[in-house]
JSON list of C-alpha atoms in Angstrom, two decimals:
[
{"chain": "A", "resi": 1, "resn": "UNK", "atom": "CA", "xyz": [7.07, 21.16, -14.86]},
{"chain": "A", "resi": 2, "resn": "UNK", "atom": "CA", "xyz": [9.59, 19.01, -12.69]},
{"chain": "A", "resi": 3, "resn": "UNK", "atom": "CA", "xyz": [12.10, 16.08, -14.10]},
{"chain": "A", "resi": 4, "resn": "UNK", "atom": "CA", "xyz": [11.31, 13.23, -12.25]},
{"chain": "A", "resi": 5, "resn": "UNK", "atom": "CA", "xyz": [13.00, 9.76, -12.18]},
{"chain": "A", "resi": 6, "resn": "UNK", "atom": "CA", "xyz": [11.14, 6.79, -10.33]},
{"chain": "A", "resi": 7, "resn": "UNK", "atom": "CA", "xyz": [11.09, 3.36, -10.29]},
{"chain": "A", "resi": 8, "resn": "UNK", "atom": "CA", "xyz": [7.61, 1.59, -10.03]},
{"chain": "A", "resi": 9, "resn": "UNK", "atom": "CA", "xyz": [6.67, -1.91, -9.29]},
{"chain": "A", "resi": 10, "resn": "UNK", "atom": "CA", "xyz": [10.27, -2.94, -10.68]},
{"chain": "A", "resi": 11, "resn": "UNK", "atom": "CA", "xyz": [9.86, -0.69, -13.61]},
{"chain": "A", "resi": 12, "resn": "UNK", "atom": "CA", "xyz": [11.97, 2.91, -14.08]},
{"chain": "A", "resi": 13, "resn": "UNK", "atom": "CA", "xyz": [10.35, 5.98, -15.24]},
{"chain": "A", "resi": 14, "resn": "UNK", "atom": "CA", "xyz": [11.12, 9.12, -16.57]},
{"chain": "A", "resi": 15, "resn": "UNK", "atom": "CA", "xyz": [8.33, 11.78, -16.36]},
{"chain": "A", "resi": 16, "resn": "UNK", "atom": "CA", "xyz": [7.78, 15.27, -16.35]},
{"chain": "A", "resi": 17, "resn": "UNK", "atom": "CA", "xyz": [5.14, 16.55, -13.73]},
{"chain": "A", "resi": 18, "resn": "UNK", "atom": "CA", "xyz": [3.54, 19.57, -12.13]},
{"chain": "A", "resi": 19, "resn": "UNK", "atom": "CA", "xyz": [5.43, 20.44, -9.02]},
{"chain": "A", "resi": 20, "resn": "UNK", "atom": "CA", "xyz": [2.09, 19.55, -7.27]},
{"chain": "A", "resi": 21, "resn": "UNK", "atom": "CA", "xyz": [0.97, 16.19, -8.63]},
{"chain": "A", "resi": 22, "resn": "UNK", "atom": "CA", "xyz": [-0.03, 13.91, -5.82]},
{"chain": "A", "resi": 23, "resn": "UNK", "atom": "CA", "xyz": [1.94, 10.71, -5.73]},
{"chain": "A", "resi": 24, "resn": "UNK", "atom": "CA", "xyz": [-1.61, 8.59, -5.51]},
{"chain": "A", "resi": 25, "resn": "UNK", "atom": "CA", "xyz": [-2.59, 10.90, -8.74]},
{"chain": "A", "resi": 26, "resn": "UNK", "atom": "CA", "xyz": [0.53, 10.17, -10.89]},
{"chain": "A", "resi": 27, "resn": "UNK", "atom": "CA", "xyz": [0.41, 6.19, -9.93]},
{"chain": "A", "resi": 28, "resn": "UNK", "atom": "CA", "xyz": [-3.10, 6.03, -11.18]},
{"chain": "A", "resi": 29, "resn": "UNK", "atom": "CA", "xyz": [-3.11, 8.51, -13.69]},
{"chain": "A", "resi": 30, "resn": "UNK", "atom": "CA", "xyz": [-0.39, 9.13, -15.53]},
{"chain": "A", "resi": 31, "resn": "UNK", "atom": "CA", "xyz": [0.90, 5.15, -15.10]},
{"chain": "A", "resi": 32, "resn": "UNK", "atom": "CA", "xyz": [-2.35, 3.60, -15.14]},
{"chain": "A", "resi": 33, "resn": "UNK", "atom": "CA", "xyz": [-1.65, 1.70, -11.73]},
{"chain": "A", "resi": 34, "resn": "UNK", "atom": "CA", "xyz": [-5.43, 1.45, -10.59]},
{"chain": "A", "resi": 35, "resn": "UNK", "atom": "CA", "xyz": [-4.50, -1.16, -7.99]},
{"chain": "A", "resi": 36, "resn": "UNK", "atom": "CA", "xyz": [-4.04, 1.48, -5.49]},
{"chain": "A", "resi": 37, "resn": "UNK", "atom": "CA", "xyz": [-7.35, 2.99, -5.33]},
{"chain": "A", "resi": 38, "resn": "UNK", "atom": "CA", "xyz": [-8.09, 6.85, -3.79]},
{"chain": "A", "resi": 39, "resn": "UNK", "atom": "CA", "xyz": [-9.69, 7.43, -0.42]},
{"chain": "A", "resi": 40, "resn": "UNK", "atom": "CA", "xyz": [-9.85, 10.33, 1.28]},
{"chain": "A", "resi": 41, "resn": "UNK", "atom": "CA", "xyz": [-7.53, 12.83, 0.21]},
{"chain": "A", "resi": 42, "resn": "UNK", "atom": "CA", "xyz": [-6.43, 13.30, 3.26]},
{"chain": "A", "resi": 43, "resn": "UNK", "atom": "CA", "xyz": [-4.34, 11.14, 4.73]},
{"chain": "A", "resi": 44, "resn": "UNK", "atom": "CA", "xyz": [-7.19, 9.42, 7.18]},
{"chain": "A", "resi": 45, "resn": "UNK", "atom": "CA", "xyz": [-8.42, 6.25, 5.62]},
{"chain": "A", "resi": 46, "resn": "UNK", "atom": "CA", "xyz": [-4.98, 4.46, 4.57]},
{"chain": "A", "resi": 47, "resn": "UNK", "atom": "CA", "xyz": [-6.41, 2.94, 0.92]},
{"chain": "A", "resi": 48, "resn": "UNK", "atom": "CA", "xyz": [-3.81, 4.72, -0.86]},
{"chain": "A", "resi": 49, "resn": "UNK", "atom": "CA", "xyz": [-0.67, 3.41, 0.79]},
{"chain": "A", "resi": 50, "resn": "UNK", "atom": "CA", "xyz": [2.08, 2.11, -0.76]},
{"chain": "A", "resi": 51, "resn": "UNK", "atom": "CA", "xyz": [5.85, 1.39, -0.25]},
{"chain": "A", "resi": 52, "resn": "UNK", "atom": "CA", "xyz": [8.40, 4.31, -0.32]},
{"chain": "A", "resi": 53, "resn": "UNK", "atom": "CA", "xyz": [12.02, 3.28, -0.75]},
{"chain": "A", "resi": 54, "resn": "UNK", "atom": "CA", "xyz": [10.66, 0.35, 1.97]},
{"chain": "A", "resi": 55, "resn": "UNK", "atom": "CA", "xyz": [8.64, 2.20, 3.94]},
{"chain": "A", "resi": 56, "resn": "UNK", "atom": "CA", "xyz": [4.48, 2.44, 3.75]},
{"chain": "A", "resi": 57, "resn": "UNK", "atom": "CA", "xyz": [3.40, 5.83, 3.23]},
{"chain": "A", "resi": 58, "resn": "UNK", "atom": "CA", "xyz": [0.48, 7.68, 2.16]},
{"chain": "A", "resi": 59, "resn": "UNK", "atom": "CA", "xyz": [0.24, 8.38, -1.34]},
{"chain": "A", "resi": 60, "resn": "UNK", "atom": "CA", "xyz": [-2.08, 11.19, -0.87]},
{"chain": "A", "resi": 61, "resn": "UNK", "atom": "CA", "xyz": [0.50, 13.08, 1.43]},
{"chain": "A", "resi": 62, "resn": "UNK", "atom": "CA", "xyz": [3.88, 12.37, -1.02]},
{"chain": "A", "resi": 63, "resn": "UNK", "atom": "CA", "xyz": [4.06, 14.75, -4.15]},
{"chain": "A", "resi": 64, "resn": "UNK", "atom": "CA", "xyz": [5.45, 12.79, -7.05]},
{"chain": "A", "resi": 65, "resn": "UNK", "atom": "CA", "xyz": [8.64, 15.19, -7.51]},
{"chain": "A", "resi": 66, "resn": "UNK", "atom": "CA", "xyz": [9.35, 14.03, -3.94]},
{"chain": "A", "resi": 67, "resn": "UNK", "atom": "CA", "xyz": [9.40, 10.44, -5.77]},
{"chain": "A", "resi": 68, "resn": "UNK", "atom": "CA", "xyz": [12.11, 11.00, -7.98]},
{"chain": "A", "resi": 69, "resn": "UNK", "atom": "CA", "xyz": [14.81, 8.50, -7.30]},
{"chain": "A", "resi": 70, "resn": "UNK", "atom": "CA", "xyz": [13.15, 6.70, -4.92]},
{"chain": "A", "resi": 71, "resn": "UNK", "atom": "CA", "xyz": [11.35, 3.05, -5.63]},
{"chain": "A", "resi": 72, "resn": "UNK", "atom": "CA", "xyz": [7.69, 2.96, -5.22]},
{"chain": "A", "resi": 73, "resn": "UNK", "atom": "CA", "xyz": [5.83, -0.53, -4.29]},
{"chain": "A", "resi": 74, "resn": "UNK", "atom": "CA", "xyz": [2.19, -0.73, -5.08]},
{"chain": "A", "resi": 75, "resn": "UNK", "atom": "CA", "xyz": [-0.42, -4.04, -3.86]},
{"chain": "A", "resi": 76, "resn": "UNK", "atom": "CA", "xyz": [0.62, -4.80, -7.57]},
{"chain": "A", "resi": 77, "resn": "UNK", "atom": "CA", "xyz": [4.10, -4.34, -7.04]},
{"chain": "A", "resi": 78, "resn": "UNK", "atom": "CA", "xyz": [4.53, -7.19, -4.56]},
{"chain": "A", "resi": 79, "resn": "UNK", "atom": "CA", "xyz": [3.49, -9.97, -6.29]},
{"chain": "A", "resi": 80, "resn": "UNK", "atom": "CA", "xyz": [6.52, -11.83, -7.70]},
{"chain": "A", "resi": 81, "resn": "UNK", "atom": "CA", "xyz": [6.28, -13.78, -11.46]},
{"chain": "A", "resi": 82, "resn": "UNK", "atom": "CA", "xyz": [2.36, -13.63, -10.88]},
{"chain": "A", "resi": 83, "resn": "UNK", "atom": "CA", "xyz": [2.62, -15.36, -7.82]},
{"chain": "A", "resi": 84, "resn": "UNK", "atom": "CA", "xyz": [0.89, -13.44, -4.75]},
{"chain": "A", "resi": 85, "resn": "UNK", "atom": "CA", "xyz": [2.90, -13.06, -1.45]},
{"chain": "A", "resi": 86, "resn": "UNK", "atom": "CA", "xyz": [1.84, -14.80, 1.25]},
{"chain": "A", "resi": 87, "resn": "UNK", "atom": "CA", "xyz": [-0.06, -11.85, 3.20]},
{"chain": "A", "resi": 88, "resn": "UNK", "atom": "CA", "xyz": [-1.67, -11.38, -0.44]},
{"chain": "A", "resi": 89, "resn": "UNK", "atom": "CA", "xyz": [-2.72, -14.80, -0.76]},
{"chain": "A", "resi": 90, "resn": "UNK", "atom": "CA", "xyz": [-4.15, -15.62, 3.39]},
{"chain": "A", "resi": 91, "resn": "UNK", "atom": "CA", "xyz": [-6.34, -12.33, 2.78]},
{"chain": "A", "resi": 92, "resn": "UNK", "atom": "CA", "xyz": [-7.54, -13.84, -0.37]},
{"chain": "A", "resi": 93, "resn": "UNK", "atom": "CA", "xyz": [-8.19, -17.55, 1.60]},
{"chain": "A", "resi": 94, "resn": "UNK", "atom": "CA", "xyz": [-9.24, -16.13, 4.72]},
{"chain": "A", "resi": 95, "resn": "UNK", "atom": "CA", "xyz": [-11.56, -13.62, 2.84]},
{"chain": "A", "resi": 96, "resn": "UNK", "atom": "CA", "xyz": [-9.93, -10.39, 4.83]},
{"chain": "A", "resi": 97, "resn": "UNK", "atom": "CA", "xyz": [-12.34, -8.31, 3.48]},
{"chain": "A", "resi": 98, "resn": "UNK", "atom": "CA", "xyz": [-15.66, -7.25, 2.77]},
{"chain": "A", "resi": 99, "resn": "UNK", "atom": "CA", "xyz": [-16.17, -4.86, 0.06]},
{"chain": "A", "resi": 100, "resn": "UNK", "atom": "CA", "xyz": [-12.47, -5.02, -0.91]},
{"chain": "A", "resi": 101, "resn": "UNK", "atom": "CA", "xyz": [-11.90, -1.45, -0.78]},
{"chain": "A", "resi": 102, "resn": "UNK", "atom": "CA", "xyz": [-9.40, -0.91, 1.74]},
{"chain": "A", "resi": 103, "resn": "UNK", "atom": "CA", "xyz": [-7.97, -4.06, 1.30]},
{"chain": "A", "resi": 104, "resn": "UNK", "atom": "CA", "xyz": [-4.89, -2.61, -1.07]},
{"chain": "A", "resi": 105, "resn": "UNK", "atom": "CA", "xyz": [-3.90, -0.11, 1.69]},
{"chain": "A", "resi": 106, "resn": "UNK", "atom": "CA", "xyz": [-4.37, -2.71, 4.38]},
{"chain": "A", "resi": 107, "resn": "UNK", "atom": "CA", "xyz": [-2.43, -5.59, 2.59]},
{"chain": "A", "resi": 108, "resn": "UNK", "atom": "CA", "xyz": [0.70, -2.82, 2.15]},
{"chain": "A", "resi": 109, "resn": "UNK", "atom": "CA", "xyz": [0.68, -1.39, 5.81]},
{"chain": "A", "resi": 110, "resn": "UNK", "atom": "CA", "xyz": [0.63, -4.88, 6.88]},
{"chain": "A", "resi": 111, "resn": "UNK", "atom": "CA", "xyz": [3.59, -5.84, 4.63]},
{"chain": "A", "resi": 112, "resn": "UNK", "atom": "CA", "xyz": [5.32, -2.60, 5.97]},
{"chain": "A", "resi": 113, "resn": "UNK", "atom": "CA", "xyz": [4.58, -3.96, 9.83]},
{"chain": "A", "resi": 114, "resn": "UNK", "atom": "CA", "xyz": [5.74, -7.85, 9.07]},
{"chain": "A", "resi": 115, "resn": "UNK", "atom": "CA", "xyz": [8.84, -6.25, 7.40]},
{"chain": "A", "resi": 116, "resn": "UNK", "atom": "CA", "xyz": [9.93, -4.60, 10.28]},
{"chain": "A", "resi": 117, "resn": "UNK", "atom": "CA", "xyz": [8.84, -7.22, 13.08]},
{"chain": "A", "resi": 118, "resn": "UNK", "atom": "CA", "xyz": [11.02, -9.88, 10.96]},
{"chain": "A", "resi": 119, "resn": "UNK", "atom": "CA", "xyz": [13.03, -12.24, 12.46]},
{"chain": "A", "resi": 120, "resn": "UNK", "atom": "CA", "xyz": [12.06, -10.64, 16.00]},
{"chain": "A", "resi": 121, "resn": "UNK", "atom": "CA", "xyz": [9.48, -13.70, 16.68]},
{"chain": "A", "resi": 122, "resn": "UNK", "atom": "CA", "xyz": [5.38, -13.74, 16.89]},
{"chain": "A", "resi": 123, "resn": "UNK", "atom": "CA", "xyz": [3.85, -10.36, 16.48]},
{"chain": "A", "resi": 124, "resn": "UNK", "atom": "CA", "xyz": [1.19, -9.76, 19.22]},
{"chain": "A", "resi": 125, "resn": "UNK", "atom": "CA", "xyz": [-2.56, -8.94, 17.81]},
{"chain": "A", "resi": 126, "resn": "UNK", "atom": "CA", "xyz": [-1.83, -5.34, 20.13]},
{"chain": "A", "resi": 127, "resn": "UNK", "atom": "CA", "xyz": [1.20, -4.59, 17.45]},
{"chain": "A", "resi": 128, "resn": "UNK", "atom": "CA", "xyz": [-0.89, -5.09, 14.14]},
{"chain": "A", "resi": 129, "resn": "UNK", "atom": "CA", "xyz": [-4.13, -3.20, 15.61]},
{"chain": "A", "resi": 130, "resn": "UNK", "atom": "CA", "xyz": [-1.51, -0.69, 16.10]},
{"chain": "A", "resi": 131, "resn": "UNK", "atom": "CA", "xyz": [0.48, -0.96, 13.14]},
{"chain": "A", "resi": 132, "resn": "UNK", "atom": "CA", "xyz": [-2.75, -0.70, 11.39]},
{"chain": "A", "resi": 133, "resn": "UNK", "atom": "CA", "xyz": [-4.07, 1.98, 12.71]},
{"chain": "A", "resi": 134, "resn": "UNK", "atom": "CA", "xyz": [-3.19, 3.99, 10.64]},
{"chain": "A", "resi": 135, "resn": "UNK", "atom": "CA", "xyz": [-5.83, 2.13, 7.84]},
{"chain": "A", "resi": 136, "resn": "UNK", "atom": "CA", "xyz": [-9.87, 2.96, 8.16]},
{"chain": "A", "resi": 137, "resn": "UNK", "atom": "CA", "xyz": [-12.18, -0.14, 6.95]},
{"chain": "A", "resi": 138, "resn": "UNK", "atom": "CA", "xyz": [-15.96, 0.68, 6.97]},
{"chain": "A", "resi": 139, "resn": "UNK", "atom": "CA", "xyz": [-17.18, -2.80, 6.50]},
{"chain": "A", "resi": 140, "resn": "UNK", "atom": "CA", "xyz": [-15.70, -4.67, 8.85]},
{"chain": "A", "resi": 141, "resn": "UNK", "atom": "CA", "xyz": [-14.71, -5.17, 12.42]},
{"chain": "A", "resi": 142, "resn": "UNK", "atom": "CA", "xyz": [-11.35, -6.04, 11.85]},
{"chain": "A", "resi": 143, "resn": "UNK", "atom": "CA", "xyz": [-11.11, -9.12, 13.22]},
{"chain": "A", "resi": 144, "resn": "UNK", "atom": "CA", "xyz": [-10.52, -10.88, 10.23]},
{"chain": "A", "resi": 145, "resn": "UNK", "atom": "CA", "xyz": [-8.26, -8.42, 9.08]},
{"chain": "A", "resi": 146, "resn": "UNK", "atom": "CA", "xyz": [-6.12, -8.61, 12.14]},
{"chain": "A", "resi": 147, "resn": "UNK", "atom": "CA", "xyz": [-6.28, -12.51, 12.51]},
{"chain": "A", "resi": 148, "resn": "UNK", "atom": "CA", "xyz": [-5.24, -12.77, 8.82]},
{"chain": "A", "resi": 149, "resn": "UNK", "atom": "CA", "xyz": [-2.01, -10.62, 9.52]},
{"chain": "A", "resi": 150, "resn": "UNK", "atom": "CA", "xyz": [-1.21, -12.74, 12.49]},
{"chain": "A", "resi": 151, "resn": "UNK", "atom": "CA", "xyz": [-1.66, -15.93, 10.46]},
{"chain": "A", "resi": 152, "resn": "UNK", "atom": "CA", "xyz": [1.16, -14.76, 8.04]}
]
């Protein structure tokens, strides 16, 4: 068993964990954090991703022990005093989804791409198709998905 330390949706914890706990396994698991539902396993669908000291990752691919000290954002993470964000609440109003599966991992690589497009003016529908890429959704054809992000 490995030490860890890691903060969570604003909240610090202090956990002892196999050396090969998945981060997507000890989120859900061991901290009840269901918000951030499991895919693939391997790293080609996108559902599981989540923030990483600021930066959307794969929860599948990160071991927890590679957690410790870092601060981990989930889709329930971002939401501030129960009020959603605003990329949170134009999926909900624009219904950016379909069976709602992907829509966790899709909501927190599209956080992850506004983040780092801030302040540099409109993002181009070419940058979130790409930013998204990364993030499969089997229901739709995007379009919503991408138009949402845009809207934000």
């Amino acid at each position: 068993m490995t030490h860890i330390s890691v903060k969570v949706d604003g909240t610090t914890y202090e956990d002892d964990v196999e050396p090969r706990l998945l981060l997507i396994h000890y989120l859900r698991d061991r901290l009840g954090l269901t918000g951030t539902p499991i895919g693939c396993d391997t790293s080609n669908c996108g559902t599981c991703t989540v923030e990483l000291d600021g930066t959307a990752v794969k929860s599948c691919t990160v071991l927890a022990v590679q957690a410790d000290g870092s601060e981990v954002t989930t889709v329930q993470g971002l939401a501030h005093d129960g009020e959603w964000t605003a990329l949170q609440r134009t999926f909900h109003e624009r219904h950016a989804l379909q069976c709602g599966y992907c829509t966790p991992g899709m909501i927190m690589a599209a956080a992850d791409l506004l983040a780092r497009h801030e302040g540099d003016g409109p993002i181009t529908e070419e940058e979130v198709r790409t930013g998204l890429g990364g993030n499969l959704c089997r229901c739709t054809g995007y379009k919503k998905i991408v138009k949402t992000v845009l809207a934000v």
